[in-house]
mmCIF file of C-alpha atoms in Angstrom:
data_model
loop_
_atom_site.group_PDB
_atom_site.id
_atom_site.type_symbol
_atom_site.label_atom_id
_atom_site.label_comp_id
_atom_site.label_asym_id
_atom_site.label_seq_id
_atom_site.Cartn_x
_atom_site.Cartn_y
_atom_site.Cartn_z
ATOM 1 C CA UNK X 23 -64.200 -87.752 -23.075
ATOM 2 C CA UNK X 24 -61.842 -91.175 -22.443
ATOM 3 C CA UNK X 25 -63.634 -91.284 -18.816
ATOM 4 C CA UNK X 26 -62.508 -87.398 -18.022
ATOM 5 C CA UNK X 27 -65.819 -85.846 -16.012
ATOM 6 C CA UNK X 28 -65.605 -82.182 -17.519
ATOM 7 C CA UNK X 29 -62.522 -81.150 -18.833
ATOM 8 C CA UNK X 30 -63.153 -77.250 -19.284
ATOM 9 C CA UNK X 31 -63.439 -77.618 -15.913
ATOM 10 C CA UNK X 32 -60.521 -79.086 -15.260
ATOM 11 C CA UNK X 33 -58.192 -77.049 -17.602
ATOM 12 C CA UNK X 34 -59.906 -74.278 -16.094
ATOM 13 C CA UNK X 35 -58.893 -75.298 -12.436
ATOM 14 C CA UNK X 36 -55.612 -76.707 -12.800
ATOM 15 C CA UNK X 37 -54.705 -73.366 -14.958
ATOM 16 C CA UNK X 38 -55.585 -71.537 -12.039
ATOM 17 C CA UNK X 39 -53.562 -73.599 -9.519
ATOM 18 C CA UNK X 40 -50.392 -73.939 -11.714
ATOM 19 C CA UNK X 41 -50.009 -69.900 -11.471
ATOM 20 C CA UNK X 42 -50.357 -69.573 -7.985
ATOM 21 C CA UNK X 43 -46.675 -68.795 -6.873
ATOM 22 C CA UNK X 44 -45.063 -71.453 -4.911
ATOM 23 C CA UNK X 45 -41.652 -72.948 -4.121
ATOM 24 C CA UNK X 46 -41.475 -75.159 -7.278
ATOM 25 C CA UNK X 47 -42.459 -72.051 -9.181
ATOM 26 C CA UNK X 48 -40.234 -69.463 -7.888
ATOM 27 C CA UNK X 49 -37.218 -71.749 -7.617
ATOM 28 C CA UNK X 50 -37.111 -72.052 -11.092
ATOM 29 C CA UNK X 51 -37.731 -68.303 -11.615
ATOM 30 C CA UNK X 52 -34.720 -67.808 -9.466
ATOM 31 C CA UNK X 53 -32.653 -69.877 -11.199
ATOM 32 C CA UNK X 54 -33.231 -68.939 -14.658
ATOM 33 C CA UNK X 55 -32.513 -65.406 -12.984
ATOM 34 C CA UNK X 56 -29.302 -66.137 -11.737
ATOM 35 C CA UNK X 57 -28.302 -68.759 -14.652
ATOM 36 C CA UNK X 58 -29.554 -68.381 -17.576
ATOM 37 C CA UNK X 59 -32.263 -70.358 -19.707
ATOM 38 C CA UNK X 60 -30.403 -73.755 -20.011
ATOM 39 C CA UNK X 61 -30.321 -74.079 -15.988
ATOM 40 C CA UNK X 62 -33.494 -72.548 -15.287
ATOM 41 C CA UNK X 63 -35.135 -75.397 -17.906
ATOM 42 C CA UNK X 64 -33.180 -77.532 -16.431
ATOM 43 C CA UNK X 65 -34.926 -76.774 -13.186
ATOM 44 C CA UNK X 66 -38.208 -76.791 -14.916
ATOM 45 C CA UNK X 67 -37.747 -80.633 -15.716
ATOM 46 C CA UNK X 68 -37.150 -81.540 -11.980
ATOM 47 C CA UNK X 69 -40.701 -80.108 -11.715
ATOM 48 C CA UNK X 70 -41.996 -82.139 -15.012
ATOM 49 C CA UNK X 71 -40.770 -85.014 -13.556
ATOM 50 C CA UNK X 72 -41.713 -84.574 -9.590
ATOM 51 C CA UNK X 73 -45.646 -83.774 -10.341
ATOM 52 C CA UNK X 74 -45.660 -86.650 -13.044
ATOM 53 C CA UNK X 75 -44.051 -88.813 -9.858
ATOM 54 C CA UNK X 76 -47.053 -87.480 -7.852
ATOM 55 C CA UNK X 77 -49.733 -88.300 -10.442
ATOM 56 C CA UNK X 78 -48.185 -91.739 -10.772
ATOM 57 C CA UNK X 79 -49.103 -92.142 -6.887
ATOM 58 C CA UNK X 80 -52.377 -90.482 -6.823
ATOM 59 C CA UNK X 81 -53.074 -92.540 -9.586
ATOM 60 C CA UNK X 82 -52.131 -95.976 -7.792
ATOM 61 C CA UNK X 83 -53.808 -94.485 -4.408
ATOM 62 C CA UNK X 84 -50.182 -94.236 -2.533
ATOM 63 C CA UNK X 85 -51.097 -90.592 -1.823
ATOM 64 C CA UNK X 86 -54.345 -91.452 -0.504
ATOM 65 C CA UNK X 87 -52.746 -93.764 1.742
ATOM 66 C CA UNK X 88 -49.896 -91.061 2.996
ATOM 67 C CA UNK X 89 -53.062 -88.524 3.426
ATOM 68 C CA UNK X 90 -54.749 -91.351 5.643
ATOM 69 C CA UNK X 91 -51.393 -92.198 7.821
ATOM 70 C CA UNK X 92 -50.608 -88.745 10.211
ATOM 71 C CA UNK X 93 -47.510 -90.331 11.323
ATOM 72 C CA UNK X 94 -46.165 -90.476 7.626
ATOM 73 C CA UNK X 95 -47.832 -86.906 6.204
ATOM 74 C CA UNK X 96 -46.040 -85.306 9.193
ATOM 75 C CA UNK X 97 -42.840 -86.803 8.440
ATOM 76 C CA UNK X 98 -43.024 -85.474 4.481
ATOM 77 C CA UNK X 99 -44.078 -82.460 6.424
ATOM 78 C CA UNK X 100 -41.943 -81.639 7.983
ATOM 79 C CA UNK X 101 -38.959 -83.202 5.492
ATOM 80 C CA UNK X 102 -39.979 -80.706 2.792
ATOM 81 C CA UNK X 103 -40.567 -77.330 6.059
ATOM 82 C CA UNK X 104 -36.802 -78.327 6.625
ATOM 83 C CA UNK X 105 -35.443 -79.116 3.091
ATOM 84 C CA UNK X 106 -37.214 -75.412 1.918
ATOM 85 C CA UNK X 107 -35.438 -73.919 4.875
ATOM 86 C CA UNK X 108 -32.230 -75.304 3.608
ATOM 87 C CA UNK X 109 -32.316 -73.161 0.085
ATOM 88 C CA UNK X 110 -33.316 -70.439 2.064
ATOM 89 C CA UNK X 111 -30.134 -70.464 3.825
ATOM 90 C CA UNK X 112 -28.156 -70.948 0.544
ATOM 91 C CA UNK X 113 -30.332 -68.087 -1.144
ATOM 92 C CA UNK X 114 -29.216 -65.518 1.741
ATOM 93 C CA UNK X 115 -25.767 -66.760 1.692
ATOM 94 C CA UNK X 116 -25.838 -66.141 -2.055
ATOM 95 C CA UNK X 117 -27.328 -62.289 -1.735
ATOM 96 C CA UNK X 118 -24.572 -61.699 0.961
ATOM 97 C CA UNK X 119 -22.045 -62.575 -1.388
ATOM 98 C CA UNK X 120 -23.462 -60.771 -4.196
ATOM 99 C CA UNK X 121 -23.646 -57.427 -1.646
ATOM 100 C CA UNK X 122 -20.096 -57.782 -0.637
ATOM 101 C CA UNK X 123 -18.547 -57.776 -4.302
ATOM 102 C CA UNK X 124 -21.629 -55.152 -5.327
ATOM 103 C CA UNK X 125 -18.713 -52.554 -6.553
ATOM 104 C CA UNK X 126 -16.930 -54.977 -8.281
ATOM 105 C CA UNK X 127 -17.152 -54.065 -12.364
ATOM 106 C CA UNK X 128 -20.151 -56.544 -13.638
ATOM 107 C CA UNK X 129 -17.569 -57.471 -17.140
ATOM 108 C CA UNK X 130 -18.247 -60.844 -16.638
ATOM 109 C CA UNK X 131 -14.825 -61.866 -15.654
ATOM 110 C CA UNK X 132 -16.169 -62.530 -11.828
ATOM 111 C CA UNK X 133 -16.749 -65.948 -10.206
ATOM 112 C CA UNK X 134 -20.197 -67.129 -10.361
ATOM 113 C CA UNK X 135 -22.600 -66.435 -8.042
ATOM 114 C CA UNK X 136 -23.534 -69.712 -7.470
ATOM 115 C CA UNK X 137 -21.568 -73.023 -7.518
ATOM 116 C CA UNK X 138 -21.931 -75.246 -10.230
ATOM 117 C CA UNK X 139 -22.920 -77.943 -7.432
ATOM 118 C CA UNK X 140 -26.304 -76.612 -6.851
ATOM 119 C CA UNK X 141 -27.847 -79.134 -9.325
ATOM 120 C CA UNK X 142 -31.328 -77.569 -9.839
ATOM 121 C CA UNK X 143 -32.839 -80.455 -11.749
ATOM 122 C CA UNK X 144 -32.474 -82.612 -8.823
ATOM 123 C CA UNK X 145 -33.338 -79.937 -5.744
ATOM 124 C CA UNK X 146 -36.067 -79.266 -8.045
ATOM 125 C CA UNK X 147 -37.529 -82.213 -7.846
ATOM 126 C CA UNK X 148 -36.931 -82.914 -4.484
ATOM 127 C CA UNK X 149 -38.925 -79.540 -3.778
ATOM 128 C CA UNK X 150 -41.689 -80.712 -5.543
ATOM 129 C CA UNK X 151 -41.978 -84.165 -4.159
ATOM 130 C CA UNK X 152 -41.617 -83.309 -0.314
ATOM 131 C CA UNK X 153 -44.226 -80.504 -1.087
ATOM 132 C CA UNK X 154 -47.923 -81.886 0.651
ATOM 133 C CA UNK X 155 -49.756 -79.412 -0.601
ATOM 134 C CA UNK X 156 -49.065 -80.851 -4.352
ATOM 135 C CA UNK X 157 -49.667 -84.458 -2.833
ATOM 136 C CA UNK X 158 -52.974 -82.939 -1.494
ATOM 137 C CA UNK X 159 -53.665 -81.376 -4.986
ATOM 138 C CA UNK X 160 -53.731 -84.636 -6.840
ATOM 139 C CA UNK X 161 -55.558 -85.938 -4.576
ATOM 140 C CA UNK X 162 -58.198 -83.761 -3.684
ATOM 141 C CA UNK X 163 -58.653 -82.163 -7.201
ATOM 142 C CA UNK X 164 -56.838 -84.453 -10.101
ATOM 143 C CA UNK X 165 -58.640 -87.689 -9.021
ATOM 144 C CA UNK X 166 -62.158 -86.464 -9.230
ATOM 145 C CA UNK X 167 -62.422 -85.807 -12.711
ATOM 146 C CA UNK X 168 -61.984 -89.366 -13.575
ATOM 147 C CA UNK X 169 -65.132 -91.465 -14.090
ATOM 148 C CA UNK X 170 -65.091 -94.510 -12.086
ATOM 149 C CA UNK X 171 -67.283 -96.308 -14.017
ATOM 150 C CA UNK X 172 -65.077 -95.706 -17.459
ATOM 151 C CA UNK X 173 -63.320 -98.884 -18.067
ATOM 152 C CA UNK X 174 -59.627 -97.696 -19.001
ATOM 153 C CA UNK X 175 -58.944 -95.528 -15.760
ATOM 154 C CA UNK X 176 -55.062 -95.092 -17.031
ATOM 155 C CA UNK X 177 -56.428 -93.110 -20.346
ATOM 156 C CA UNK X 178 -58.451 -90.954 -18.025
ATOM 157 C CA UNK X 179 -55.425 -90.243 -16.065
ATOM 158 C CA UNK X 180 -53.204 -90.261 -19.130
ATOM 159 C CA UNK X 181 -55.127 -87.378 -20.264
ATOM 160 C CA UNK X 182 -55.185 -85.589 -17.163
ATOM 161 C CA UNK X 183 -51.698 -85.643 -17.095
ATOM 162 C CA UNK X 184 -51.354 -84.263 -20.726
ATOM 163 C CA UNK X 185 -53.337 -81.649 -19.594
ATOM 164 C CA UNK X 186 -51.565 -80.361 -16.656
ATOM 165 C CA UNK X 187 -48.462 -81.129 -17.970
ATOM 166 C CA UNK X 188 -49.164 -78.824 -21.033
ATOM 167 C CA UNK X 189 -50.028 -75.884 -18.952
ATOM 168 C CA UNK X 190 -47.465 -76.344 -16.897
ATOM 169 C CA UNK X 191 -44.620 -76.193 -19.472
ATOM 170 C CA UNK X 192 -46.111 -73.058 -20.942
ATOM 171 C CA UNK X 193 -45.937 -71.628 -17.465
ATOM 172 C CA UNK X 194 -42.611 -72.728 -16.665
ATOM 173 C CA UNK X 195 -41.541 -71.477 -19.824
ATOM 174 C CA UNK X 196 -42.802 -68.259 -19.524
ATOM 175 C CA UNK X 197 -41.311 -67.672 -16.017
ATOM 176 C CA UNK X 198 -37.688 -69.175 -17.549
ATOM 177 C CA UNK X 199 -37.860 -66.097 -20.358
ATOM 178 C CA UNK X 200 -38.846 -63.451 -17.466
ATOM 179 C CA UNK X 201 -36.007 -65.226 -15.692
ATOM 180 C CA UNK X 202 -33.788 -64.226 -18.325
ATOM 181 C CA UNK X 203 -34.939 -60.467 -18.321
ATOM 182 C CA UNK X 204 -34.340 -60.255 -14.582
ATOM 183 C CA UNK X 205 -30.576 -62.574 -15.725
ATOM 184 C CA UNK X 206 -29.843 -58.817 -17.770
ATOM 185 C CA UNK X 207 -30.890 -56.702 -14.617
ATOM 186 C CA UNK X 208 -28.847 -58.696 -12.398
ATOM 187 C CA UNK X 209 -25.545 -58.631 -14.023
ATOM 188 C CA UNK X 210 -25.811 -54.830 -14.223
ATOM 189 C CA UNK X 211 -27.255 -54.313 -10.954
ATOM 190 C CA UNK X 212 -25.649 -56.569 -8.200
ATOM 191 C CA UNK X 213 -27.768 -54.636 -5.452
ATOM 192 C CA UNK X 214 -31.031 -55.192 -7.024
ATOM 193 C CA UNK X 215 -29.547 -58.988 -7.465
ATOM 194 C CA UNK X 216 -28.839 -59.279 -3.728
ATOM 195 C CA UNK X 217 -31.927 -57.239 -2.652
ATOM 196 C CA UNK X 218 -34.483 -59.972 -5.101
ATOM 197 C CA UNK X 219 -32.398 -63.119 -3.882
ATOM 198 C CA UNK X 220 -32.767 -61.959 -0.036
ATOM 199 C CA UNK X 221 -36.696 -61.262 -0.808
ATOM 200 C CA UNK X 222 -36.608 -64.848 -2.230
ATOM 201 C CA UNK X 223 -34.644 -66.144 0.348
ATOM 202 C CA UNK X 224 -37.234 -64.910 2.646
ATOM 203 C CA UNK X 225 -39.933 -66.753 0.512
ATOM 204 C CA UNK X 226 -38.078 -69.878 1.302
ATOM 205 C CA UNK X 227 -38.130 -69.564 4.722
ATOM 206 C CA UNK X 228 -42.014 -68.217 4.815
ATOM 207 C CA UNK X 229 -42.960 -71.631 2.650
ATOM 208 C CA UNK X 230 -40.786 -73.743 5.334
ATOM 209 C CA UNK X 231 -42.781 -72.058 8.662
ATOM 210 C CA UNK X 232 -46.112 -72.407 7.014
ATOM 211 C CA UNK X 233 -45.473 -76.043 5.777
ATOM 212 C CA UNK X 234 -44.258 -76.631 9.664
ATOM 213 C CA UNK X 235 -47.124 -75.153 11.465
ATOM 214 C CA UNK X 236 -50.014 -76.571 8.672
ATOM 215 C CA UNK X 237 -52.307 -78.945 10.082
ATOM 216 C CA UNK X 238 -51.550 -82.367 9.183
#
């Protein structure tokens, strides 16, 4: 079908990877849990936009040629171990603050938890793009279902991306309206707030130390 090599297949696969937690993922499920649905889509669109960046490159070969230069992979390596490491930090800063003004009335008359300079649409993308286990993904898994011998390559990758990009907005979606369930919880409950943000704080830092100590 327009040069795709089994596309059950596909679907089937790149369902299974999409729902596989991971730091795009749960950022935006944290952020739709401490903002609201507006932000936390707005998060969801840095991650639309970084893994259509990263098909664009697997599609022109670029990722193929970071995957083939060590000297490069480790320095997106360890870029994204550090930049991860960095919300982490802001994550457990967050929690504290939440578990210092815990008795405080939750009437909605309090500052913010979070400052309106956190920009998720951009750190979102930024987490997705300095991720190399999504660079690896497209190229390890996206680029083989494309027929080589089908004469319009950019259709077959076109519809590759349609596909992934479909189940990945009804996954993002769906954590955005948990997000909003745990939004509710949090406003009433500013030590289960602090308690989830350290655990996701502590995510964070677990995706950074694995991302540092991978093989290149």
């Amino acid at each position: 079908m327009l040069g795709v090599a089994n596309l059950p297949a596909y679907a089937l696969g790149t369902l299974l990877i999409i729902v596989l937690p991971g730091p795009s993922s749960l950022y935006t499920l944290s952020v739709a849990a401490r903002r609201g649905v507006r932000t936390g889509y707005r998060a969801g669109a840095g991650v639309f936009l970084g893994e259509m960046v990263l098909m664009l490159l697997a599609a022109a070969g670029v990722a193929s040629l970071l995957q083939a230069n060590p000297v490069a992979f480790a320095v997106v390596r360890y870029a994204g171990a550090g930049y991860l490491g960095w919300i982490a930090v802001g994550m457990l800063r967050a929690a504290w603050k939440t578990w210092r003004t815990r008795k405080e009335p939750a009437d909605g008359s309090q500052a913010p938890e979070e400052p309106a300079v956190e920009r998720p649409f951009r750190r979102s993308v930024l987490i997705t793009l300095l991720n190399p286990k999504a660079i690896l993904f497209f190229i390890s898994f996206f680029v083989q279902f494309v027929d080589p011998a089908y004469p319009y390559p950019a259709l077959s990758f076109a519809v590759l991306a349609v596909v992934y990009q479909s189940i990945s907005v009804c996954y993002i979606t769906a954590l955005i309206l948990g997000g909003t369930y745990l939004s509710a919880q949090f406003r009433r409950r500013k030590r289960l707030s602090a308690g989830l943000t350290t655990g996701a704080g502590a995510l964070f830092f677990g995706f950074a130390a694995k991302l540092a100590t991978a093989g290149g």
